[in-house]
XYZ file of N, CA and C in Angstrom:
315
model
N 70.946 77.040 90.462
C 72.199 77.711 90.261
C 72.998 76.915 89.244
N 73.876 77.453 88.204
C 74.354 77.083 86.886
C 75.580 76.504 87.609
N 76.193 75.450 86.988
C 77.485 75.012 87.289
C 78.809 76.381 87.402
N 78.413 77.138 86.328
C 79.542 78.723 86.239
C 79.555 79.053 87.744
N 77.649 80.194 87.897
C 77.582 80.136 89.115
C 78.000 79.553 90.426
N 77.925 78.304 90.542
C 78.389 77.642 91.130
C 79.901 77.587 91.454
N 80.846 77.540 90.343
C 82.547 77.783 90.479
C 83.004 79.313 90.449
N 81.812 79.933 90.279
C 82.222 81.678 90.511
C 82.140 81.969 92.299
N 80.821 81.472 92.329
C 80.535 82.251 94.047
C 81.790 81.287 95.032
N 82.081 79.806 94.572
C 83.226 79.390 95.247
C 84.539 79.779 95.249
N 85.247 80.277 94.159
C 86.798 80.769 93.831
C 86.235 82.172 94.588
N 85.305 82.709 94.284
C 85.062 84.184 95.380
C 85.101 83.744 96.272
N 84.495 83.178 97.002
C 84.535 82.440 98.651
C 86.221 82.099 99.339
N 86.960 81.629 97.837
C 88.011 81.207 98.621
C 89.412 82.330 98.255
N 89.212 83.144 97.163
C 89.918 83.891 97.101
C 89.929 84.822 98.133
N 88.615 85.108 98.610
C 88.547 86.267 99.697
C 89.412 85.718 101.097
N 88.903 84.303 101.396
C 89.566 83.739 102.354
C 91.114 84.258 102.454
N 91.689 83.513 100.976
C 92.956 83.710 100.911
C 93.711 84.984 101.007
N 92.785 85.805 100.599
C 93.310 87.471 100.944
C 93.324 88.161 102.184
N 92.582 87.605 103.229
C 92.277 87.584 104.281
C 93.757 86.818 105.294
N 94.011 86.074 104.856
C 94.726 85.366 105.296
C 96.271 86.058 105.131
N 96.281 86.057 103.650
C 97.183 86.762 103.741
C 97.460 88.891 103.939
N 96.309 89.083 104.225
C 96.325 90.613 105.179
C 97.077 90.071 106.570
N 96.051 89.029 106.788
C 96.553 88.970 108.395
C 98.354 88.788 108.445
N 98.450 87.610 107.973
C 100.071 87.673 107.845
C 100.840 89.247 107.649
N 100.647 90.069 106.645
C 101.232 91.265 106.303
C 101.342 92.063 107.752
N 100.047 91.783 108.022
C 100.067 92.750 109.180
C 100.783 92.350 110.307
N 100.810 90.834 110.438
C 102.229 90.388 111.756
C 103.393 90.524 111.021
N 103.939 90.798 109.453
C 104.938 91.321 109.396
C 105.575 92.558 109.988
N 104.182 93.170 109.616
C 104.629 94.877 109.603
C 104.854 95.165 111.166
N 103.794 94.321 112.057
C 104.049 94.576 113.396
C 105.358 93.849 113.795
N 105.955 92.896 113.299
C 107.343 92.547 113.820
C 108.703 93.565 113.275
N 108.588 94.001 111.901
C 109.284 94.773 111.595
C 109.068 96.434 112.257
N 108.497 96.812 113.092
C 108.136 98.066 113.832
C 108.919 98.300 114.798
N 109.277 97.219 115.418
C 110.023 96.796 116.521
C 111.529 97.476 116.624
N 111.662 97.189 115.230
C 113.119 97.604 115.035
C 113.506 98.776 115.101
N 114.126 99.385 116.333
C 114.772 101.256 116.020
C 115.652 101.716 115.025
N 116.479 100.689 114.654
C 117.355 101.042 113.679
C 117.198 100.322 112.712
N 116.569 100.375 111.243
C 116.865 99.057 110.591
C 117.584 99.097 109.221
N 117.513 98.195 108.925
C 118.523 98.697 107.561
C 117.597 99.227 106.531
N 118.044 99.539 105.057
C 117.270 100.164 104.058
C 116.639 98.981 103.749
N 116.683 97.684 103.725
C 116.378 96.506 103.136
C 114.763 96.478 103.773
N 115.498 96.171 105.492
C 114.156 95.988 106.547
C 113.080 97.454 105.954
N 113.478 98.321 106.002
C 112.924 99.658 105.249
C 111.528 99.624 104.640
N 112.594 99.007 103.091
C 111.604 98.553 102.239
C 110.997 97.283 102.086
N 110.943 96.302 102.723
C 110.032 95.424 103.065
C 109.012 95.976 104.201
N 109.201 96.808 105.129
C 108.280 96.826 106.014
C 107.305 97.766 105.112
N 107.665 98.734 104.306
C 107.065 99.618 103.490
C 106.144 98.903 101.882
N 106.529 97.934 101.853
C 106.207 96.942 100.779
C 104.768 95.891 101.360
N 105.655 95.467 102.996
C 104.264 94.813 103.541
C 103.105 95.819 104.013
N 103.085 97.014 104.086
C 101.838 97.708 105.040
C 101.250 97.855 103.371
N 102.159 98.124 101.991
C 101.054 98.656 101.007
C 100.229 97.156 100.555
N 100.825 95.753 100.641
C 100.287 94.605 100.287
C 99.329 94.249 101.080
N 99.230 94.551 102.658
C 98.465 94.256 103.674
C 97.424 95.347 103.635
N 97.439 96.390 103.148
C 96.329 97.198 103.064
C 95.044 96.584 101.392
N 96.176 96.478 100.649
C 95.327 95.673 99.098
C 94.903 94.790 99.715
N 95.505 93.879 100.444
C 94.772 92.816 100.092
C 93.633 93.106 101.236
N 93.602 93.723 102.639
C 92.552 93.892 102.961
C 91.326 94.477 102.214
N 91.502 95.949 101.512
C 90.359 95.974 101.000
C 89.670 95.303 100.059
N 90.550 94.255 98.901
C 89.981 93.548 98.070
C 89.488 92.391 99.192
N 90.211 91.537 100.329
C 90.079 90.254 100.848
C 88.631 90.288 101.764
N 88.128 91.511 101.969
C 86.625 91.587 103.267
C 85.760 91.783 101.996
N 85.672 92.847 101.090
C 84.247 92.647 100.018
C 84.726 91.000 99.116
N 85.103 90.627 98.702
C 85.314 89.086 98.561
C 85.188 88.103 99.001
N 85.504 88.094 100.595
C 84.542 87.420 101.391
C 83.050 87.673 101.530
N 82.950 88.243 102.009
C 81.460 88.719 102.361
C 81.049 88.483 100.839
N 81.005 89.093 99.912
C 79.916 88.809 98.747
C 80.094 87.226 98.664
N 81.454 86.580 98.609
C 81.604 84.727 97.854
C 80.744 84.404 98.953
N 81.005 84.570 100.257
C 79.710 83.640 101.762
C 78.462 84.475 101.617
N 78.095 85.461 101.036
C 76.647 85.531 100.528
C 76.281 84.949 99.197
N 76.283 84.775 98.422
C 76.548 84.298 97.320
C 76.826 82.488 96.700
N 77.326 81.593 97.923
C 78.068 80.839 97.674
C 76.962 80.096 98.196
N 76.750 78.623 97.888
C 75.351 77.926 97.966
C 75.957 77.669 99.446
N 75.187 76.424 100.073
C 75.823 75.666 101.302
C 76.236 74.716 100.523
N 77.917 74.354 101.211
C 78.453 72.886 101.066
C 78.969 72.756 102.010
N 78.852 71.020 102.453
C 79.443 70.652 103.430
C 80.929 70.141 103.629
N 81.613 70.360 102.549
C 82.694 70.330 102.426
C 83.706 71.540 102.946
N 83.555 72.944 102.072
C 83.982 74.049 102.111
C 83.405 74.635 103.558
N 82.105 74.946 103.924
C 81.536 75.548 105.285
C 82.822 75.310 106.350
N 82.689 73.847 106.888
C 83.359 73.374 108.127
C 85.197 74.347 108.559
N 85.070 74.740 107.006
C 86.909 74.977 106.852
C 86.946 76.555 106.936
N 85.883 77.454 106.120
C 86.067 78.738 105.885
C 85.283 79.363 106.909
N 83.960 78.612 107.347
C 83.450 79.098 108.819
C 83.907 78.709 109.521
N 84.760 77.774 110.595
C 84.767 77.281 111.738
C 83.787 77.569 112.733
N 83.463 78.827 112.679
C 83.140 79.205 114.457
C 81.499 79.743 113.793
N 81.527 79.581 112.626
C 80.068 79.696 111.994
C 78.861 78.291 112.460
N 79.686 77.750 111.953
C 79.211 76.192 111.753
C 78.709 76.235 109.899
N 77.588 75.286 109.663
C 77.553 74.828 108.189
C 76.223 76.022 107.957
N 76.426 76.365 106.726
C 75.181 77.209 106.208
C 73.950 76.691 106.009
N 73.184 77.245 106.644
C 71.269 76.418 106.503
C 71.009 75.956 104.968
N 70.582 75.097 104.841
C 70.417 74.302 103.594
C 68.358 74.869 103.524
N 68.258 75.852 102.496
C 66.753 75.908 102.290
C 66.118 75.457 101.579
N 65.389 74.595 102.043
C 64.314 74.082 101.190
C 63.178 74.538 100.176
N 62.878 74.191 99.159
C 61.818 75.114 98.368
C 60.621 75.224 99.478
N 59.645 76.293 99.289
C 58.488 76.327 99.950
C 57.394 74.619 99.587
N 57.394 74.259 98.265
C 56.352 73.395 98.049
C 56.812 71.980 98.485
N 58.263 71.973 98.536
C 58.521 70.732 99.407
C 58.256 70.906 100.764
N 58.426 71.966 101.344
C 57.979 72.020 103.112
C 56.866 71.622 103.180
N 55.678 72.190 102.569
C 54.281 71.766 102.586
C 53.936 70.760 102.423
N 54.759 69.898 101.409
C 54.262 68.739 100.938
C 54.970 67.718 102.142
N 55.817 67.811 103.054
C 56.515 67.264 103.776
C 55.559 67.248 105.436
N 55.266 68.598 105.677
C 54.424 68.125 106.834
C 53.436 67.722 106.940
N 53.314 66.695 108.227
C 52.141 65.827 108.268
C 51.049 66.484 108.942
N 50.025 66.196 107.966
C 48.566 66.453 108.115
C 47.782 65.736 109.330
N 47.330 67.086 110.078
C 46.453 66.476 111.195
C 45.020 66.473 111.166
Protein backbone atom coordinates (compact mmCIF):
# COMPACT_ATOMS: atom_id res chain seq x y z
CA UNK A 1 0.00 0.00 0.00
CA UNK A 2 1.41 3.58 -1.28
CA UNK A 3 2.06 6.15 1.40
CA UNK A 4 -1.21 8.33 -0.54
CA UNK A 5 -3.11 5.14 0.04
CA UNK A 6 -2.16 4.92 3.19
CA UNK A 7 -3.21 8.84 4.32
CA UNK A 8 -6.41 8.41 2.13
CA UNK A 9 -7.99 5.16 3.75
CA UNK A 10 -6.91 6.98 7.27
CA UNK A 11 -8.49 10.73 6.93
CA UNK A 12 -11.55 8.34 5.54
CA UNK A 13 -11.40 6.30 8.68
CA UNK A 14 -11.37 9.37 10.73
CA UNK A 15 -13.51 11.69 8.94
CA UNK A 16 -16.28 9.12 9.03
CA UNK A 17 -15.64 8.76 12.76
CA UNK A 18 -15.97 12.41 13.09
CA UNK A 19 -19.26 12.57 11.23
CA UNK A 20 -20.55 10.00 13.22
CA UNK A 21 -19.86 11.69 16.16
CA UNK A 22 -21.06 14.55 15.26
CA UNK A 23 -24.70 12.95 13.90
CA UNK A 24 -24.83 11.59 17.26
CA UNK A 25 -24.52 14.96 18.98
CA UNK A 26 -27.20 16.61 16.38
CA UNK A 27 -29.40 14.11 17.24
CA UNK A 28 -29.21 14.77 21.29
CA UNK A 29 -29.73 18.26 20.14
CA UNK A 30 -32.73 17.77 18.26
CA UNK A 31 -34.01 15.38 20.99
CA UNK A 32 -33.46 18.09 23.73
CA UNK A 33 -34.91 20.80 21.68
CA UNK A 34 -38.36 18.57 21.10
CA UNK A 35 -39.05 18.90 24.54
CA UNK A 36 -39.98 22.30 24.26
CA UNK A 37 -43.99 23.11 23.70
CA UNK A 38 -43.51 26.52 23.13
CA UNK A 39 -40.31 27.71 21.72
CA UNK A 40 -39.13 30.67 20.34
CA UNK A 41 -38.42 31.29 16.45
CA UNK A 42 -34.66 31.11 17.37
CA UNK A 43 -35.10 27.50 19.27
CA UNK A 44 -37.25 26.95 15.84
CA UNK A 45 -34.57 27.36 13.67
CA UNK A 46 -31.84 25.69 15.33
CA UNK A 47 -33.84 22.65 16.04
CA UNK A 48 -34.69 22.77 12.18
CA UNK A 49 -30.97 23.48 11.27
CA UNK A 50 -29.84 20.49 13.66
CA UNK A 51 -32.24 17.54 12.23
CA UNK A 52 -30.99 18.85 8.42
CA UNK A 53 -27.03 18.68 9.75
CA UNK A 54 -27.72 15.43 11.71
CA UNK A 55 -29.30 13.78 8.81
CA UNK A 56 -25.93 14.95 6.29
CA UNK A 57 -23.81 14.07 8.33
CA UNK A 58 -25.35 10.68 8.97
CA UNK A 59 -25.58 9.69 5.51
CA UNK A 60 -22.10 10.92 4.50
CA UNK A 61 -20.61 9.73 8.36
CA UNK A 62 -21.80 5.48 8.03
CA UNK A 63 -20.53 5.01 4.09
CA UNK A 64 -17.19 6.79 5.36
CA UNK A 65 -16.83 4.76 8.03
CA UNK A 66 -17.45 1.57 6.80
CA UNK A 67 -15.45 2.04 3.45
CA UNK A 68 -12.10 4.09 5.67
CA UNK A 69 -12.39 0.53 8.37
CA UNK A 70 -12.52 -1.57 5.20
CA UNK A 71 -10.01 0.00 3.45
CA UNK A 72 -7.70 1.26 6.19
CA UNK A 73 -4.58 -1.14 6.86
CA UNK A 74 -4.31 -2.32 10.74
CA UNK A 75 -2.64 0.17 13.12
CA UNK A 76 -2.11 -0.08 16.47
CA UNK A 77 -2.35 3.25 17.22
CA UNK A 78 -5.72 4.39 15.52
CA UNK A 79 -7.69 0.63 16.06
CA UNK A 80 -7.67 0.86 20.07
CA UNK A 81 -9.50 4.52 19.71
CA UNK A 82 -11.98 4.14 16.64
CA UNK A 83 -12.84 0.40 17.55
CA UNK A 84 -13.01 0.14 21.22
CA UNK A 85 -15.37 -2.70 21.54
CA UNK A 86 -13.77 -4.14 18.20
CA UNK A 87 -10.46 -4.64 19.56
CA UNK A 88 -7.22 -4.24 16.98
CA UNK A 89 -7.63 -5.38 13.27
CA UNK A 90 -5.95 -8.89 12.33
CA UNK A 91 -2.60 -8.10 10.97
CA UNK A 92 -2.29 -10.67 7.65
CA UNK A 93 0.46 -12.16 6.83
CA UNK A 94 1.60 -12.95 3.17
CA UNK A 95 0.85 -16.66 2.34
CA UNK A 96 4.80 -17.45 1.64
CA UNK A 97 5.80 -16.16 4.96
CA UNK A 98 3.20 -18.53 6.78
CA UNK A 99 4.74 -21.46 5.03
CA UNK A 100 8.04 -20.54 5.43
CA UNK A 101 7.35 -19.96 9.23
CA UNK A 102 5.86 -23.33 10.18
CA UNK A 103 7.82 -25.95 11.55
CA UNK A 104 8.42 -28.98 9.65
CA UNK A 105 7.64 -32.35 11.06
Amino acid sequence: MGHFDLWFARILRLTGTVMLVGFILALALTSILSYDTNPSPEAERLFGISVIVGIGMGFLGIPLFLVGDKISPPDPWLDPWLNPFKGRKPVHMNQDREEAEEPEQ
